[in-house]
CSV table of C-alpha atoms in Angstrom, one decimal:
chain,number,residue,atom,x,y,z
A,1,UNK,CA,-44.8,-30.0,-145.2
A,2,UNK,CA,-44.7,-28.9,-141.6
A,3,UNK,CA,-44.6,-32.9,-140.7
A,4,UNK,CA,-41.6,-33.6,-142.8
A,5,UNK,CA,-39.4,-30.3,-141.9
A,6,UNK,CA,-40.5,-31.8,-138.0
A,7,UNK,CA,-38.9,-35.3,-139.0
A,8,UNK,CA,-36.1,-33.8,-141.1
A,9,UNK,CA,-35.0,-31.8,-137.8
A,10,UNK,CA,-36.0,-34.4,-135.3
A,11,UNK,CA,-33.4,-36.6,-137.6
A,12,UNK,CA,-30.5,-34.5,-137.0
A,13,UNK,CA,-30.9,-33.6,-134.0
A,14,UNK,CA,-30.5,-37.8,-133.0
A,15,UNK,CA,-28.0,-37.6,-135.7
A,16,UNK,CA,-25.7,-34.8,-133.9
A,17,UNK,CA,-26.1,-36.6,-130.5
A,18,UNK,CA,-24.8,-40.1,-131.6
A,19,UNK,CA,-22.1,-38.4,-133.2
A,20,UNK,CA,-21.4,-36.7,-129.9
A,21,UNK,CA,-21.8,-39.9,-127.9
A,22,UNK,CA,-19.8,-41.8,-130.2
A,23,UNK,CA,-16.7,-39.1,-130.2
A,24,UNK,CA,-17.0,-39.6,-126.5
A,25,UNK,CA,-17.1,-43.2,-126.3
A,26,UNK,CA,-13.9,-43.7,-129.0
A,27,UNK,CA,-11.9,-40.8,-126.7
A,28,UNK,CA,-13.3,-42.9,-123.8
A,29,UNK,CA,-12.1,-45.9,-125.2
A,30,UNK,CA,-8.7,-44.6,-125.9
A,31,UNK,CA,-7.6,-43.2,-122.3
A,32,UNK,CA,-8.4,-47.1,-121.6
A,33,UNK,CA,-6.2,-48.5,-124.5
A,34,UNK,CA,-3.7,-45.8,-124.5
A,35,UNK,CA,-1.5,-47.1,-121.8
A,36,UNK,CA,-1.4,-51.2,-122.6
A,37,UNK,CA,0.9,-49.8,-125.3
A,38,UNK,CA,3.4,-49.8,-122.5
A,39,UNK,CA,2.3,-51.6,-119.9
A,40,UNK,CA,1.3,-55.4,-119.3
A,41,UNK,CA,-1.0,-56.7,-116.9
A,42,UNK,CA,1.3,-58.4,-113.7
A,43,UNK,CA,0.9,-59.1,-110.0
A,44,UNK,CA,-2.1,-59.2,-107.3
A,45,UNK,CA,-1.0,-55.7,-106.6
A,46,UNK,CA,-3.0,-54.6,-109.0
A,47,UNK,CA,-0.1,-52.6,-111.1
A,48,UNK,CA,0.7,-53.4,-114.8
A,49,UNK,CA,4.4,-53.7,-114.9
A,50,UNK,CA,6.7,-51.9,-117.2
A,51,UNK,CA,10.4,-50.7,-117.1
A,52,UNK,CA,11.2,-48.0,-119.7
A,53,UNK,CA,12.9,-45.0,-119.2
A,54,UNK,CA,11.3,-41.7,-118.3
A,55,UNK,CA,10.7,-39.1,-121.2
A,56,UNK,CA,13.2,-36.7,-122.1
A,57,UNK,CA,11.3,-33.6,-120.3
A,58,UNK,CA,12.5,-30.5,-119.2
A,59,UNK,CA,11.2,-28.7,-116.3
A,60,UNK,CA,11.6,-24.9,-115.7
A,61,UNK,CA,12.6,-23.7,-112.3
A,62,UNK,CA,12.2,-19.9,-112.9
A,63,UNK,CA,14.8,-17.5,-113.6
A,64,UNK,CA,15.6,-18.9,-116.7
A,65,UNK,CA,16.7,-22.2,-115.2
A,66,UNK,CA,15.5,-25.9,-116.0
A,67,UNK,CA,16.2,-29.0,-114.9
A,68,UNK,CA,15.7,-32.7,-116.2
A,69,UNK,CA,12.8,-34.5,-115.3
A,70,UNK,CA,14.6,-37.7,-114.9
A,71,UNK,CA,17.2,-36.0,-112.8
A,72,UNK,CA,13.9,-34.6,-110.6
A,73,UNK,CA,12.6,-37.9,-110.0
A,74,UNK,CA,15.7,-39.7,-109.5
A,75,UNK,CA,16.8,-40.9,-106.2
A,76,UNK,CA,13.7,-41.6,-104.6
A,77,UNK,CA,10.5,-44.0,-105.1
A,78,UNK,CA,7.9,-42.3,-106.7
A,79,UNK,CA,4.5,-42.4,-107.3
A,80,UNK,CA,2.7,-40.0,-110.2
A,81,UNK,CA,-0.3,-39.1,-110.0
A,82,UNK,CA,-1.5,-36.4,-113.3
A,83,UNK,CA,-4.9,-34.5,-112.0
A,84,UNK,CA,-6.0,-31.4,-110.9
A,85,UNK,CA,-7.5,-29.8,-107.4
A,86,UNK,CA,-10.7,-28.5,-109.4
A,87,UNK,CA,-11.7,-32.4,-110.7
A,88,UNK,CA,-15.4,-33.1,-110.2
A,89,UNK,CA,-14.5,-37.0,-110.5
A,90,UNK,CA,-11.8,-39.1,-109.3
A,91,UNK,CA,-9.1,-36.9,-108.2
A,92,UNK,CA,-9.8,-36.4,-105.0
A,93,UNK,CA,-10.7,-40.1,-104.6
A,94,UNK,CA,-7.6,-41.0,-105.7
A,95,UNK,CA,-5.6,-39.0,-103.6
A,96,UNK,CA,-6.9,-38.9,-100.5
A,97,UNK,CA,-6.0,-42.9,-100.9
A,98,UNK,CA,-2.7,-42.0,-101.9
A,99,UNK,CA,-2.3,-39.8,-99.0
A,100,UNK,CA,-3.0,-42.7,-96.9
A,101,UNK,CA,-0.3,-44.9,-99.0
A,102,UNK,CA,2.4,-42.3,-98.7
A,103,UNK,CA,1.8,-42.1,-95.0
A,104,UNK,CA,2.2,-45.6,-94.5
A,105,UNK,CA,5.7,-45.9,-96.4
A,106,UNK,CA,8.6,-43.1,-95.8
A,107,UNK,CA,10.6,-43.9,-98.9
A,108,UNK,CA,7.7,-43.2,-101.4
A,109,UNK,CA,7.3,-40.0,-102.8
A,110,UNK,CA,4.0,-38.3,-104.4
A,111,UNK,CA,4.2,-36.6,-107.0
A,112,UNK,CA,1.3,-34.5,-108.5
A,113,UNK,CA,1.6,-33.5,-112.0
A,114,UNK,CA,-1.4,-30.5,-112.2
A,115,UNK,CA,-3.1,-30.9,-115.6
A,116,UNK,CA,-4.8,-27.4,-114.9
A,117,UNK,CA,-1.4,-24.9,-113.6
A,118,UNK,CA,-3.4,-21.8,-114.0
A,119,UNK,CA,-5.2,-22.7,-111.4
A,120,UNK,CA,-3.4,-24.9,-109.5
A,121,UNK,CA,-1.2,-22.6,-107.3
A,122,UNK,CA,1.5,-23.5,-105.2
A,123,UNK,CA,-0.5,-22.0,-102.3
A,124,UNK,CA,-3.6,-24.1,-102.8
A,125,UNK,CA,-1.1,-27.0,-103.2
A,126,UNK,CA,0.3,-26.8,-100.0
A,127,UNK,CA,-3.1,-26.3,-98.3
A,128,UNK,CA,-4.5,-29.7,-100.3
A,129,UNK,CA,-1.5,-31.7,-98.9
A,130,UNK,CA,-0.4,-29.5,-95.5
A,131,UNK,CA,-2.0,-32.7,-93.7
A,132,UNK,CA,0.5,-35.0,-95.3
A,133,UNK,CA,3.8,-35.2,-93.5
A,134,UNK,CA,5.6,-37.7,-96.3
A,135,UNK,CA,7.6,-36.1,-98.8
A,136,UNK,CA,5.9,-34.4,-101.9
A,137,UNK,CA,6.5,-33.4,-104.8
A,138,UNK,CA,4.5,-30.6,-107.1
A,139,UNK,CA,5.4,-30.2,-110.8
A,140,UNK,CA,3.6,-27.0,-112.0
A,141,UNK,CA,4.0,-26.7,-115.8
A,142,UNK,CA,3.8,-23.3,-117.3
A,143,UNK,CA,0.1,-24.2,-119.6
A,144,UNK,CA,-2.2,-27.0,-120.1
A,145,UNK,CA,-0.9,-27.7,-123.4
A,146,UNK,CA,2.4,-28.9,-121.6
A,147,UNK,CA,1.4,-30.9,-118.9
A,148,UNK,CA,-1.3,-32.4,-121.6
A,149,UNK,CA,2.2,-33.3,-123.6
A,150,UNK,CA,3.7,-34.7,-120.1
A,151,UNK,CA,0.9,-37.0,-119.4
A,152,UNK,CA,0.9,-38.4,-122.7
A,153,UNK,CA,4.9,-39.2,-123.2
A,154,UNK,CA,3.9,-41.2,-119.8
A,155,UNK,CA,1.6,-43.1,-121.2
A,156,UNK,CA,-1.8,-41.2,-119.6
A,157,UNK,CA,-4.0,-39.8,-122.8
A,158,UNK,CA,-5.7,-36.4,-121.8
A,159,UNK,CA,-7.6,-33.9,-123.2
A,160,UNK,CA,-10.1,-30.7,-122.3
A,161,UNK,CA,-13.9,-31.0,-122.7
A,162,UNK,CA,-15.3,-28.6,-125.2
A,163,UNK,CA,-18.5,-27.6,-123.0
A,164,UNK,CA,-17.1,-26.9,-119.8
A,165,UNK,CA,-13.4,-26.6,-119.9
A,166,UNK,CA,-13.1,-29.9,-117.4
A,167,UNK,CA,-10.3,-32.0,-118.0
A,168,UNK,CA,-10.9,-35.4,-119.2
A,169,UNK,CA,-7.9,-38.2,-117.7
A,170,UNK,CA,-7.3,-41.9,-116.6
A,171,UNK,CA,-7.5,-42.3,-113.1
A,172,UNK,CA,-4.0,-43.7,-113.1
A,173,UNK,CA,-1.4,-44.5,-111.0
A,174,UNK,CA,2.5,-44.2,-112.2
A,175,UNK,CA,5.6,-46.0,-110.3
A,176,UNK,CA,8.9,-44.0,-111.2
A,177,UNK,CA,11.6,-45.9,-109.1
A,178,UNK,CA,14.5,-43.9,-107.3
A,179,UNK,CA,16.3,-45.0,-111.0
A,180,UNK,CA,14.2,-42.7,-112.9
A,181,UNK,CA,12.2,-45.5,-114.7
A,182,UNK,CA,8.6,-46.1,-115.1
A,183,UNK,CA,7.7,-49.4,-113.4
A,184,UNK,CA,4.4,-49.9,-113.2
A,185,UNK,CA,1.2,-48.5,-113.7
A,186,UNK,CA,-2.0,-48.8,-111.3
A,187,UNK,CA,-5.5,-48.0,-114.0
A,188,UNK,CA,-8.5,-46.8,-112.3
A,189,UNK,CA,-6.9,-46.5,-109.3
A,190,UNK,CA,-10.0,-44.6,-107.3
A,191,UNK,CA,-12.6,-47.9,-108.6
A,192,UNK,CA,-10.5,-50.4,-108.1
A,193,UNK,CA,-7.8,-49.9,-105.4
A,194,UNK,CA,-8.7,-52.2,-102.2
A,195,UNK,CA,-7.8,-49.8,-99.8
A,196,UNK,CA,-5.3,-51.5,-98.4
A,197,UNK,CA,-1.4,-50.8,-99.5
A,198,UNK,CA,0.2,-53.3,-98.3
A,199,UNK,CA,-0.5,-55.2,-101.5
A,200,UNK,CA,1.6,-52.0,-103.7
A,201,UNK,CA,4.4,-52.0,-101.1
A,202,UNK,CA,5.1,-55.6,-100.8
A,203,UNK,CA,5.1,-55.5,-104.4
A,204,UNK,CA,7.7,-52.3,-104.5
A,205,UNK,CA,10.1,-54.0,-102.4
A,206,UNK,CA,9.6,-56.9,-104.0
A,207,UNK,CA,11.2,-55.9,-107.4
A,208,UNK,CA,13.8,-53.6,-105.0
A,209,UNK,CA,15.0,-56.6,-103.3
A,210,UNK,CA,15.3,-58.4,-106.6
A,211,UNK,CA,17.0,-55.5,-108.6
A,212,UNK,CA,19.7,-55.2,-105.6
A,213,UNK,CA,20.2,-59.0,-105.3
A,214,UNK,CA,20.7,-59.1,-109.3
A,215,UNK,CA,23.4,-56.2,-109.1
């Protein structure tokens, strides 16, 4: 009897874990599909091109004020990165090879959407990116439920891990040009990226050049 209540619980317990592995890989597997919705492989840049417009999505400035997040990120190149300053994976990665691609360019713009607000103050923004002398851009949203809601009208499927609290995103990349339309997308941008930015920047001016010639 002993024997078969040992199998019997041995059983479930293998049971519970696939089930756990398997939620994990189909979430997995999602933040990877997600965003070929809207976007389509392109150039040796590395960036998926697109060119829809940016979600209806207001922003609140404090003292009762908002302001349109198209109207925020018009007027200026941009590129959007959704993470937080906490991340144990690819956040930090990411940016500090964004840091380098903003420094080597004056008309981009980064912009860090913080997936975790509560804890991502303005103060310990500052001190992340007080080394950076390009142009940045914070967007601090009042819970994780919104910037969660953000991410995804971009394109980016997050979510928060149920043992932890960590935040579970894509590693990627989002062009918004000075228009206030999503351009592009660079996935896995930490694994992938080659270091070297002359590859995204040529391709930026690129479709500039192009759009101004047409017009």
């Amino acid at each position: 009897m002993l024997f078969v209540f040992s199998n019997i619980r041995r059983y479930l317990h293998t049971f519970c874990w696939m089930q756990t592995d398997t939620w994990k890989l189909a979430i997995g597997g999602l933040t990877v599909i997600f965003p070929l919705i809207y976007f389509l492989p392109s150039s040796s840049s590395g960036m998926m091109e697109a060119d829809r417009s940016l979600p209806e999505f207001w922003l609140n400035e404090g003292d009762g004020k908002t302001t349109d997040l198209r109207k925020t990120l018009s007027g200026k190149e941009n590129l959007v990165y959704f993470g937080y300053l906490s991340c144990k994976t690819v956040c930090h990665g990411s940016l500090k090879k964004l840091k380098n691609l903003i420094s080597a360019k004056s008309n981009l713009r980064l912009v860090f959407v913080s997936l975790d607000p509560e804890f991502d103050t303005e103060e310990r923004f500052e001190k992340y990116f007080s080394d950076l002398k390009a142009e940045t851009k914070f967007i601090r949203l009042e819970s994780r439920g919104r910037a969660f809601l953000l991410a995804r009208l971009f394109g980016s499927m997050v979510f928060s891990s149920d043992t932890n609290g960590d935040i579970e995103h894509p590693d990627s990349v989002f062009w918004v040009n000075s228009q206030g339309r999503i351009k592009g997308l660079i996935s896995e941008f930490d694994k992938h990226w080659d270091q070297n930015p002359n590859e995204l920047i040529k391709f930026i001016s690129n479709e500039k050049e192009q759009k101004s010639q047409i017009n």
